[in-house]
PDB file of C-alpha atoms in Angstrom:
ATOM      1  CA  MET D 278      18.418 -34.478-102.041  1.00 52.00           C
ATOM      2  CA  LYS D 279      19.614 -36.760-104.686  1.00 54.00           C
ATOM      3  CA  HIS D 280      19.443 -34.098-107.541  1.00 55.00           C
ATOM      4  CA  LEU D 281      22.462 -31.983-105.050  1.00 56.00           C
ATOM      5  CA  ILE D 282      24.172 -35.099-105.268  1.00 57.00           C
ATOM      6  CA  PRO D 283      26.662 -35.434-109.412  1.00 57.00           C
ATOM      7  CA  PHE D 284      26.746 -38.024-111.078  1.00 58.00           C
ATOM      8  CA  VAL D 285      23.413 -39.592-109.380  1.00 62.00           C
ATOM      9  CA  LYS D 286      20.068 -39.078-111.780  1.00 76.00           C
ATOM     10  CA  SER D 287      17.299 -38.308-109.503  1.00 83.00           C
ATOM     11  CA  PRO D 288      13.701 -40.424-111.203  1.00 91.00           C
ATOM     12  CA  PRO D 289      11.493 -38.624-113.508  1.00 95.00           C
ATOM     13  CA  SER D 290       8.952 -36.642-111.965  1.00 97.00           C
ATOM     14  CA  VAL D 291       5.491 -35.223-112.982  1.00 98.00           C
ATOM     15  CA  ALA D 292       3.841 -31.943-111.128  1.00 98.00           C
ATOM     16  CA  VAL D 293       0.327 -32.704-110.556  1.00 98.00           C
ATOM     17  CA  ILE D 294      -2.754 -30.428-110.173  1.00 98.00           C
ATOM     18  CA  ARG D 295      -5.702 -30.560-108.324  1.00 97.00           C
ATOM     19  CA  LEU D 296      -8.530 -29.065-110.050  1.00 97.00           C
ATOM     20  CA  GLN D 297     -11.980 -30.348-107.761  1.00 95.00           C
ATOM     21  CA  GLY D 298     -15.184 -28.324-107.472  1.00 93.00           C
ATOM     22  CA  MET D 299     -16.448 -25.115-108.552  1.00 93.00           C
ATOM     23  CA  ILE D 300     -15.434 -23.195-110.999  1.00 96.00           C
ATOM     24  CA  ALA D 301     -16.184 -19.585-109.565  1.00 94.00           C
ATOM     25  CA  SER D 302     -14.197 -16.186-108.533  1.00 90.00           C
ATOM     26  CA  GLY D 303     -13.871 -14.682-105.093  1.00 81.00           C
ATOM     27  CA  PRO D 304     -12.693 -16.502-101.999  1.00 73.00           C
ATOM     28  CA  GLY D 305     -14.253 -19.869-100.932  1.00 67.00           C
ATOM     29  CA  ALA D 306     -12.973 -23.277 -99.638  1.00 64.00           C
ATOM     30  CA  GLY D 307     -13.492 -25.693-102.686  1.00 73.00           C
ATOM     31  CA  ARG D 308     -13.688 -22.977-105.072  1.00 87.00           C
ATOM     32  CA  LEU D 309     -11.243 -22.762-107.927  1.00 95.00           C
ATOM     33  CA  ASN D 310     -10.734 -18.793-109.774  1.00 95.00           C
ATOM     34  CA  ASP D 311      -7.013 -17.833-111.034  1.00 97.00           C
ATOM     35  CA  ALA D 312      -6.474 -16.147-108.450  1.00 94.00           C
ATOM     36  CA  ALA D 313      -6.601 -19.122-105.677  1.00 93.00           C
ATOM     37  CA  LEU D 314      -5.124 -21.046-108.653  1.00 96.00           C
ATOM     38  CA  ALA D 315      -1.802 -18.957-109.870  1.00 96.00           C
ATOM     39  CA  PRO D 316       0.877 -19.571-107.476  1.00 96.00           C
ATOM     40  CA  ALA D 317       0.230 -23.810-107.256  1.00 96.00           C
ATOM     41  CA  ILE D 318       0.488 -23.500-111.234  1.00 98.00           C
ATOM     42  CA  GLU D 319       3.355 -21.068-111.597  1.00 97.00           C
ATOM     43  CA  ILE D 320       4.932 -22.701-109.254  1.00 97.00           C
ATOM     44  CA  ALA D 321       3.733 -26.783-110.770  1.00 98.00           C
ATOM     45  CA  PHE D 322       5.794 -26.288-114.412  1.00 98.00           C
ATOM     46  CA  LYS D 323       8.883 -24.421-112.787  1.00 95.00           C
ATOM     47  CA  ARG D 324      10.214 -26.317-109.645  1.00 95.00           C
ATOM     48  CA  GLY D 325      12.481 -29.961-109.793  1.00 90.00           C
ATOM     49  CA  LYS D 326      12.160 -29.605-113.313  1.00 93.00           C
ATOM     50  CA  PRO D 327       8.819 -32.547-114.221  1.00 97.00           C
ATOM     51  CA  LYS D 328       8.628 -33.885-117.605  1.00 97.00           C
ATOM     52  CA  ALA D 329       5.181 -33.488-117.208  1.00 98.00           C
ATOM     53  CA  VAL D 330       2.539 -31.691-115.876  1.00 98.00           C
ATOM     54  CA  ALA D 331      -0.789 -33.752-114.575  1.00 98.00           C
ATOM     55  CA  LEU D 332      -4.496 -31.911-114.298  1.00 98.00           C
ATOM     56  CA  VAL D 333      -6.866 -34.469-111.645  1.00 98.00           C
ATOM     57  CA  ILE D 334      -9.918 -32.063-112.920  1.00 98.00           C
ATOM     58  CA  ASN D 335     -13.449 -32.795-111.031  1.00 97.00           C
ATOM     59  CA  SER D 336     -15.576 -30.115-111.680  1.00 96.00           C
ATOM     60  CA  PRO D 337     -19.052 -29.562-113.199  1.00 95.00           C
ATOM     61  CA  GLY D 338     -18.334 -26.211-114.332  1.00 95.00           C
ATOM     62  CA  GLY D 339     -19.178 -22.561-113.277  1.00 94.00           C
ATOM     63  CA  SER D 340     -17.416 -19.422-114.318  1.00 95.00           C
ATOM     64  CA  PRO D 341     -16.736 -19.362-117.392  1.00 96.00           C
ATOM     65  CA  VAL D 342     -14.983 -16.382-116.635  1.00 97.00           C
ATOM     66  CA  GLN D 343     -12.174 -18.321-114.065  1.00 97.00           C
ATOM     67  CA  SER D 344     -12.331 -21.410-116.715  1.00 98.00           C
ATOM     68  CA  ALA D 345     -10.766 -19.253-119.365  1.00 98.00           C
ATOM     69  CA  LEU D 346      -8.296 -17.888-117.570  1.00 98.00           C
ATOM     70  CA  ILE D 347      -7.082 -20.615-115.757  1.00 98.00           C
ATOM     71  CA  ALA D 348      -6.578 -22.648-119.325  1.00 98.00           C
ATOM     72  CA  ALA D 349      -5.053 -20.350-120.649  1.00 98.00           C
ATOM     73  CA  ARG D 350      -2.685 -19.632-117.756  1.00 98.00           C
ATOM     74  CA  ILE D 351      -1.840 -23.283-117.922  1.00 98.00           C
ATOM     75  CA  ARG D 352      -1.224 -22.772-122.082  1.00 98.00           C
ATOM     76  CA  ARG D 353       0.683 -19.899-121.599  1.00 98.00           C
ATOM     77  CA  LEU D 354       3.327 -22.329-118.948  1.00 98.00           C
ATOM     78  CA  ALA D 355       2.793 -25.464-121.431  1.00 98.00           C
ATOM     79  CA  GLY D 356       4.868 -23.025-123.992  1.00 98.00           C
ATOM     80  CA  GLU D 357       7.449 -21.693-122.332  1.00 97.00           C
ATOM     81  CA  HIS D 358       8.331 -24.334-120.468  1.00 97.00           C
ATOM     82  CA  LYS D 359       7.673 -26.837-123.417  1.00 98.00           C
ATOM     83  CA  LEU D 360       6.017 -29.448-121.210  1.00 98.00           C
ATOM     84  CA  PRO D 361       3.380 -32.020-122.404  1.00 98.00           C
ATOM     85  CA  VAL D 362      -0.103 -31.570-120.103  1.00 98.00           C
ATOM     86  CA  LEU D 363      -2.586 -34.890-119.358  1.00 98.00           C
ATOM     87  CA  ALA D 364      -5.617 -34.608-118.530  1.00 98.00           C
ATOM     88  CA  PHE D 365      -7.567 -37.270-116.103  1.00 98.00           C
ATOM     89  CA  VAL D 366     -11.467 -36.558-115.519  1.00 98.00           C
ATOM     90  CA  GLU D 367     -12.266 -38.423-111.720  1.00 98.00           C
ATOM     91  CA  ASP D 368     -16.398 -37.709-111.678  1.00 97.00           C
ATOM     92  CA  VAL D 369     -16.929 -35.059-113.555  1.00 97.00           C
ATOM     93  CA  ALA D 370     -15.203 -32.994-116.234  1.00 97.00           C
ATOM     94  CA  ALA D 371     -18.940 -31.071-117.341  1.00 97.00           C
ATOM     95  CA  SER D 372     -19.025 -27.402-118.713  1.00 96.00           C
ATOM     96  CA  GLY D 373     -16.371 -25.196-117.374  1.00 97.00           C
ATOM     97  CA  GLY D 374     -14.774 -28.499-116.068  1.00 97.00           C
ATOM     98  CA  TYR D 375     -13.992 -29.687-119.724  1.00 98.00           C
ATOM     99  CA  TRP D 376     -13.108 -25.983-120.472  1.00 98.00           C
ATOM    100  CA  LEU D 377     -10.350 -26.982-118.204  1.00 98.00           C
ATOM    101  CA  ALA D 378      -9.920 -30.081-119.801  1.00 98.00           C
ATOM    102  CA  THR D 379      -8.914 -28.835-123.121  1.00 98.00           C
ATOM    103  CA  ALA D 380      -5.996 -27.416-121.668  1.00 98.00           C
ATOM    104  CA  ALA D 381      -4.253 -30.585-122.059  1.00 98.00           C
ATOM    105  CA  ASP D 382      -2.439 -31.994-124.583  1.00 98.00           C
ATOM    106  CA  GLU D 383      -3.924 -35.517-123.809  1.00 98.00           C
ATOM    107  CA  VAL D 384      -7.880 -35.844-122.283  1.00 98.00           C
ATOM    108  CA  PHE D 385      -7.811 -39.322-120.161  1.00 98.00           C
ATOM    109  CA  ALA D 386     -10.934 -40.434-117.802  1.00 98.00           C
ATOM    110  CA  ASP D 387     -12.731 -43.223-116.562  1.00 98.00           C
ATOM    111  CA  ALA D 388     -15.482 -45.756-117.749  1.00 98.00           C
ATOM    112  CA  ASN D 389     -17.557 -43.973-115.619  1.00 97.00           C
ATOM    113  CA  SER D 390     -16.425 -39.948-115.440  1.00 98.00           C
ATOM    114  CA  ILE D 391     -18.791 -37.449-116.984  1.00 98.00           C
ATOM    115  CA  LEU D 392     -17.733 -35.391-119.526  1.00 98.00           C
ATOM    116  CA  GLY D 393     -19.177 -32.634-122.155  1.00 97.00           C
ATOM    117  CA  SER D 394     -21.987 -30.486-120.934  1.00 96.00           C
ATOM    118  CA  ILE D 395     -20.564 -27.668-123.878  1.00 96.00           C
ATOM    119  CA  GLY D 396     -22.908 -25.102-122.839  1.00 92.00           C
ATOM    120  CA  VAL D 397     -24.343 -22.131-121.746  1.00 90.00           C
ATOM    121  CA  ILE D 398     -26.804 -22.089-118.730  1.00 85.00           C
ATOM    122  CA  SER D 399     -28.346 -19.166-116.676  1.00 82.00           C
ATOM    123  CA  ALA D 400     -30.962 -19.218-113.749  1.00 79.00           C
ATOM    124  CA  GLY D 401     -33.079 -17.499-111.941  1.00 74.00           C
ATOM    125  CA  PHE D 402     -36.494 -16.996-110.320  1.00 80.00           C
ATOM    126  CA  GLY D 403     -39.489 -15.165-110.632  1.00 76.00           C
ATOM    127  CA  LEU D 404     -41.476 -14.147-107.718  1.00 76.00           C
ATOM    128  CA  HIS D 405     -43.707 -11.140-109.011  1.00 73.00           C
ATOM    129  CA  ASP D 406     -46.907 -13.243-108.600  1.00 73.00           C
ATOM    130  CA  LEU D 407     -45.438 -13.527-105.451  1.00 75.00           C
ATOM    131  CA  ILE D 408     -45.222 -10.296-103.709  1.00 74.00           C
ATOM    132  CA  GLY D 409     -48.341  -9.450-105.987  1.00 71.00           C
ATOM    133  CA  ARG D 410     -50.680 -12.075-103.424  1.00 79.00           C
ATOM    134  CA  TYR D 411     -49.306 -10.764-100.459  1.00 79.00           C
ATOM    135  CA  GLY D 412     -49.001  -7.714-100.845  1.00 78.00           C
ATOM    136  CA  VAL D 413     -46.303  -6.200-101.655  1.00 82.00           C
ATOM    137  CA  GLU D 414     -45.436  -3.425-103.852  1.00 78.00           C
ATOM    138  CA  ARG D 415     -41.844  -3.536-105.076  1.00 77.00           C
ATOM    139  CA  ARG D 416     -40.573   0.030-105.621  1.00 81.00           C
ATOM    140  CA  VAL D 417     -37.389   1.056-108.229  1.00 80.00           C
ATOM    141  CA  TYR D 418     -35.461   3.953-109.294  1.00 82.00           C
ATOM    142  CA  THR D 419     -33.145   4.007-111.993  1.00 82.00           C
ATOM    143  CA  SER D 420     -30.964   6.281-114.656  1.00 85.00           C
ATOM    144  CA  GLY D 421     -31.257   3.662-117.758  1.00 80.00           C
ATOM    145  CA  THR D 422     -34.029   1.627-119.559  1.00 77.00           C
ATOM    146  CA  SER D 423     -32.012  -0.994-118.889  1.00 79.00           C
ATOM    147  CA  LYS D 424     -30.364  -0.588-115.631  1.00 81.00           C
ATOM    148  CA  SER D 425     -33.492  -3.008-114.039  1.00 78.00           C
ATOM    149  CA  GLN D 426     -33.912  -4.768-116.522  1.00 80.00           C
ATOM    150  CA  LEU D 427     -34.192  -9.239-115.724  1.00 78.00           C
ATOM    151  CA  ASP D 428     -35.834  -8.000-111.865  1.00 78.00           C
ATOM    152  CA  PRO D 429     -36.592 -11.112-109.976  1.00 81.00           C
ATOM    153  CA  PHE D 430     -39.805  -9.299-108.537  1.00 77.00           C
ATOM    154  CA  ARG D 431     -40.999  -7.378-112.208  1.00 79.00           C
ATOM    155  CA  PRO D 432     -42.629  -9.586-114.768  1.00 78.00           C
ATOM    156  CA  GLU D 433     -40.268  -9.978-118.085  1.00 82.00           C
ATOM    157  CA  LYS D 434     -39.733  -7.923-120.678  1.00 82.00           C
ATOM    158  CA  PRO D 435     -39.261 -10.163-124.079  1.00 85.00           C
ATOM    159  CA  GLU D 436     -35.905  -7.513-125.217  1.00 87.00           C
ATOM    160  CA  ASP D 437     -34.839  -9.038-122.308  1.00 83.00           C
ATOM    161  CA  VAL D 438     -34.506 -11.739-122.316  1.00 86.00           C
ATOM    162  CA  ALA D 439     -33.717 -11.751-125.795  1.00 89.00           C
ATOM    163  CA  ARG D 440     -30.791  -9.366-124.802  1.00 89.00           C
ATOM    164  CA  LEU D 441     -29.731 -11.546-122.297  1.00 88.00           C
ATOM    165  CA  GLN D 442     -29.860 -14.694-124.630  1.00 91.00           C
ATOM    166  CA  GLY D 443     -27.722 -13.392-127.029  1.00 93.00           C
ATOM    167  CA  LEU D 444     -25.027 -13.022-124.548  1.00 93.00           C
ATOM    168  CA  LEU D 445     -24.766 -16.489-123.472  1.00 94.00           C
ATOM    169  CA  ASP D 446     -24.794 -17.255-127.143  1.00 95.00           C
ATOM    170  CA  GLN D 447     -21.904 -15.943-127.494  1.00 96.00           C
ATOM    171  CA  ILE D 448     -20.444 -17.304-124.484  1.00 96.00           C
ATOM    172  CA  HIS D 449     -21.884 -20.542-125.931  1.00 97.00           C
ATOM    173  CA  GLN D 450     -19.797 -19.305-129.312  1.00 97.00           C
ATOM    174  CA  ASN D 451     -16.705 -18.989-126.638  1.00 97.00           C
ATOM    175  CA  PHE D 452     -16.759 -21.648-126.267  1.00 97.00           C
ATOM    176  CA  ILE D 453     -16.858 -23.986-128.971  1.00 97.00           C
ATOM    177  CA  ALA D 454     -14.041 -22.327-129.811  1.00 97.00           C
ATOM    178  CA  GLN D 455     -12.136 -23.434-127.163  1.00 97.00           C
ATOM    179  CA  VAL D 456     -13.155 -27.164-127.874  1.00 97.00           C
ATOM    180  CA  LYS D 457     -12.413 -27.214-131.744  1.00 96.00           C
ATOM    181  CA  ASP D 458      -8.913 -25.233-131.033  1.00 96.00           C
ATOM    182  CA  ARG D 459      -8.145 -27.854-129.017  1.00 97.00           C
ATOM    183  CA  ARG D 460      -9.387 -30.520-129.342  1.00 96.00           C
ATOM    184  CA  GLY D 461      -9.264 -30.164-133.361  1.00 90.00           C
ATOM    185  CA  VAL D 462      -9.891 -33.227-135.486  1.00 92.00           C
ATOM    186  CA  LYS D 463     -10.060 -35.197-133.006  1.00 95.00           C
ATOM    187  CA  LEU D 464     -13.227 -34.251-132.524  1.00 96.00           C
ATOM    188  CA  ALA D 465     -16.158 -36.473-134.061  1.00 92.00           C
ATOM    189  CA  ASP D 466     -18.616 -35.345-137.144  1.00 85.00           C
ATOM    190  CA  GLN D 467     -21.566 -34.765-134.890  1.00 83.00           C
ATOM    191  CA  ASP D 468     -23.146 -31.332-133.020  1.00 90.00           C
ATOM    192  CA  LEU D 469     -21.207 -31.736-129.602  1.00 95.00           C
ATOM    193  CA  PHE D 470     -22.349 -29.315-128.467  1.00 96.00           C
ATOM    194  CA  THR D 471     -26.174 -29.153-127.336  1.00 95.00           C
ATOM    195  CA  GLY D 472     -24.912 -29.565-123.755  1.00 94.00           C
ATOM    196  CA  GLU D 473     -25.730 -32.826-124.137  1.00 95.00           C
ATOM    197  CA  PHE D 474     -22.765 -34.850-121.760  1.00 96.00           C
ATOM    198  CA  TRP D 475     -21.221 -38.942-121.499  1.00 97.00           C
ATOM    199  CA  LEU D 476     -19.651 -40.895-119.835  1.00 98.00           C
ATOM    200  CA  GLY D 477     -15.417 -42.032-120.257  1.00 97.00           C
ATOM    201  CA  ALA D 478     -15.997 -44.439-123.238  1.00 97.00           C
ATOM    202  CA  GLN D 479     -18.465 -42.695-125.012  1.00 97.00           C
ATOM    203  CA  ALA D 480     -16.371 -39.575-124.676  1.00 98.00           C
ATOM    204  CA  VAL D 481     -13.028 -41.067-126.216  1.00 98.00           C
ATOM    205  CA  GLU D 482     -15.465 -42.421-129.497  1.00 97.00           C
ATOM    206  CA  LEU D 483     -16.422 -38.590-129.691  1.00 97.00           C
ATOM    207  CA  GLY D 484     -13.179 -37.328-129.719  1.00 97.00           C
ATOM    208  CA  LEU D 485     -13.812 -35.374-125.948  1.00 98.00           C
ATOM    209  CA  ALA D 486     -11.140 -37.473-124.325  1.00 98.00           C
ATOM    210  CA  ASP D 487      -8.214 -39.632-125.605  1.00 98.00           C
ATOM    211  CA  GLY D 488      -8.249 -43.172-123.693  1.00 98.00           C
ATOM    212  CA  LEU D 489      -9.454 -44.204-120.769  1.00 98.00           C
ATOM    213  CA  GLY D 490      -7.208 -44.148-117.331  1.00 98.00           C
ATOM    214  CA  HIS D 491      -6.446 -43.682-113.604  1.00 98.00           C
ATOM    215  CA  LEU D 492      -3.374 -40.785-113.313  1.00 98.00           C
ATOM    216  CA  VAL D 493      -0.973 -43.830-111.531  1.00 98.00           C
ATOM    217  CA  PRO D 494      -0.947 -45.825-113.720  1.00 98.00           C
ATOM    218  CA  VAL D 495      -1.044 -43.952-117.267  1.00 98.00           C
ATOM    219  CA  LEU D 496       1.892 -41.770-115.643  1.00 98.00           C
ATOM    220  CA  LYS D 497       3.698 -45.161-114.737  1.00 98.00           C
ATOM    221  CA  ASP D 498       3.484 -46.583-118.278  1.00 97.00           C
ATOM    222  CA  ARG D 499       4.574 -42.975-119.732  1.00 97.00           C
ATOM    223  CA  TYR D 500       7.347 -42.595-117.448  1.00 97.00           C
ATOM    224  CA  GLY D 501       8.351 -45.268-115.859  1.00 96.00           C
ATOM    225  CA  ASP D 502       7.697 -47.679-112.196  1.00 96.00           C
ATOM    226  CA  LYS D 503      10.146 -44.642-110.769  1.00 96.00           C
ATOM    227  CA  VAL D 504       8.185 -41.516-111.112  1.00 97.00           C
ATOM    228  CA  LYS D 505       7.194 -38.926-108.783  1.00 97.00           C
ATOM    229  CA  LEU D 506       4.335 -37.213-108.286  1.00 97.00           C
ATOM    230  CA  ARG D 507       4.446 -34.203-107.137  1.00 96.00           C
ATOM    231  CA  VAL D 508       0.987 -32.345-105.915  1.00 96.00           C
ATOM    232  CA  TYR D 509      -0.153 -29.207-105.861  1.00 95.00           C
ATOM    233  CA  GLY D 510      -3.215 -27.110-105.203  1.00 84.00           C
ATOM    234  CA  PRO D 511      -4.917 -23.878-104.386  1.00 78.00           C
ATOM    235  CA  ARG D 512      -3.800 -22.925-100.899  1.00 67.00           C
ATOM    236  CA  ARG D 513      -6.687 -22.785 -97.874  1.00 60.00           C
ATOM    237  CA  PRO D 514      -8.260 -19.238 -97.097  1.00 54.00           C
ATOM    238  CA  PHE D 515      -6.599 -18.112 -93.839  1.00 51.00           C
ATOM    239  CA  LEU D 516     -10.108 -17.516 -91.510  1.00 49.00           C
ATOM    240  CA  SER D 517     -11.074 -21.335 -93.071  1.00 50.00           C
ATOM    241  CA  ARG D 518      -8.134 -22.840 -90.998  1.00 49.00           C
ATOM    242  CA  PHE D 519      -9.476 -20.970 -88.006  1.00 47.00           C
ATOM    243  CA  GLY D 520     -13.627 -21.850 -89.024  1.00 49.00           C
ATOM    244  CA  LEU D 521     -13.577 -18.351 -88.806  1.00 49.00           C
ATOM    245  CA  SER D 522     -15.711 -18.686 -92.841  1.00 52.00           C
ATOM    246  CA  LEU D 523     -18.578 -21.904 -92.095  1.00 52.00           C
ATOM    247  CA  MET D 524     -21.362 -19.468 -93.092  1.00 49.00           C
ATOM    248  CA  GLN D 525     -19.341 -18.533 -96.345  1.00 53.00           C
ATOM    249  CA  ASP D 526     -18.420 -22.198 -97.374  1.00 57.00           C
ATOM    250  CA  ALA D 527     -21.106 -23.530 -96.189  1.00 54.00           C
ATOM    251  CA  LEU D 528     -23.278 -21.297 -99.025  1.00 55.00           C
ATOM    252  CA  THR D 529     -20.226 -22.642-101.409  1.00 59.00           C
ATOM    253  CA  LEU D 530     -21.064 -25.951-100.985  1.00 59.00           C
ATOM    254  CA  SER D 531     -24.203 -25.424-101.181  1.00 62.00           C
ATOM    255  CA  GLU D 532     -24.355 -24.197-104.787  1.00 63.00           C
ATOM    256  CA  GLU D 533     -21.161 -27.144-105.985  1.00 60.00           C
ATOM    257  CA  ARG D 534     -23.582 -29.525-104.603  1.00 61.00           C
ATOM    258  CA  ALA D 535     -26.771 -28.033-107.069  1.00 63.00           C
ATOM    259  CA  LEU D 536     -23.902 -28.264-109.891  1.00 62.00           C
ATOM    260  CA  TYR D 537     -22.959 -32.208-109.464  1.00 61.00           C
ATOM    261  CA  ALA D 538     -26.840 -32.339-108.827  1.00 63.00           C
ATOM    262  CA  ARG D 539     -27.375 -31.971-112.509  1.00 63.00           C
ATOM    263  CA  PHE D 540     -24.511 -35.140-113.314  1.00 60.00           C
ATOM    264  CA  GLY D 541     -27.114 -37.715-110.765  1.00 59.00           C
ATOM    265  CA  LEU D 542     -23.721 -36.842-108.767  1.00 54.00           C
TER     266      LEU D 542
END
């Protein structure tokens, strides 16, 4: 209520947006996507005249499109409201999770945080030998020579693999452009775009992060001991509040655990 009383100075505040989980479109508890996060991000920049916006990131990545949409929304609002954005990496900001970190003006991490994995991956299974062994015949009818490309129940075609590789390479170049644009001269000369990932201290040396530090100490040091943190995040889907999306949430958790497992987490 202090802001309603004349001549009483309110302590500075920082809006904190939690970005935790797999980055993917569609509904599901724990999924990060632009549609789910948009209300929280918009409010964080507008409510209460914050001094800054802090991103708390713990994500192994996921959709490059959703990563780009979320980061672009943050940058647009930062420009409109002229607010600095600080990112604080917890366990991991890798792949799309690091794309989110590039939306910040400064990136901080724990010494044990994992950052990087600036690359693109597509994975699947080839099951044509398996179904052939059991006498299963695959029947597919298409209009369009590429409509059934990379069908897991058929042998790979070199031209289909080359086409997919071309798409992955283009997305990779977009990712690299985002990192170079946001991190600029801070980046080390060595190739940081191989998909490799690093711990916090080395990420600082390589220019992927600006320093080691945690949310509260850094913000108190910058804005004073009385700084107020206002935390924002996506709302839980309506049905999940009543336990009616357990199957979908279980599938999401399984996908997310597989992504985290790539980093030993």
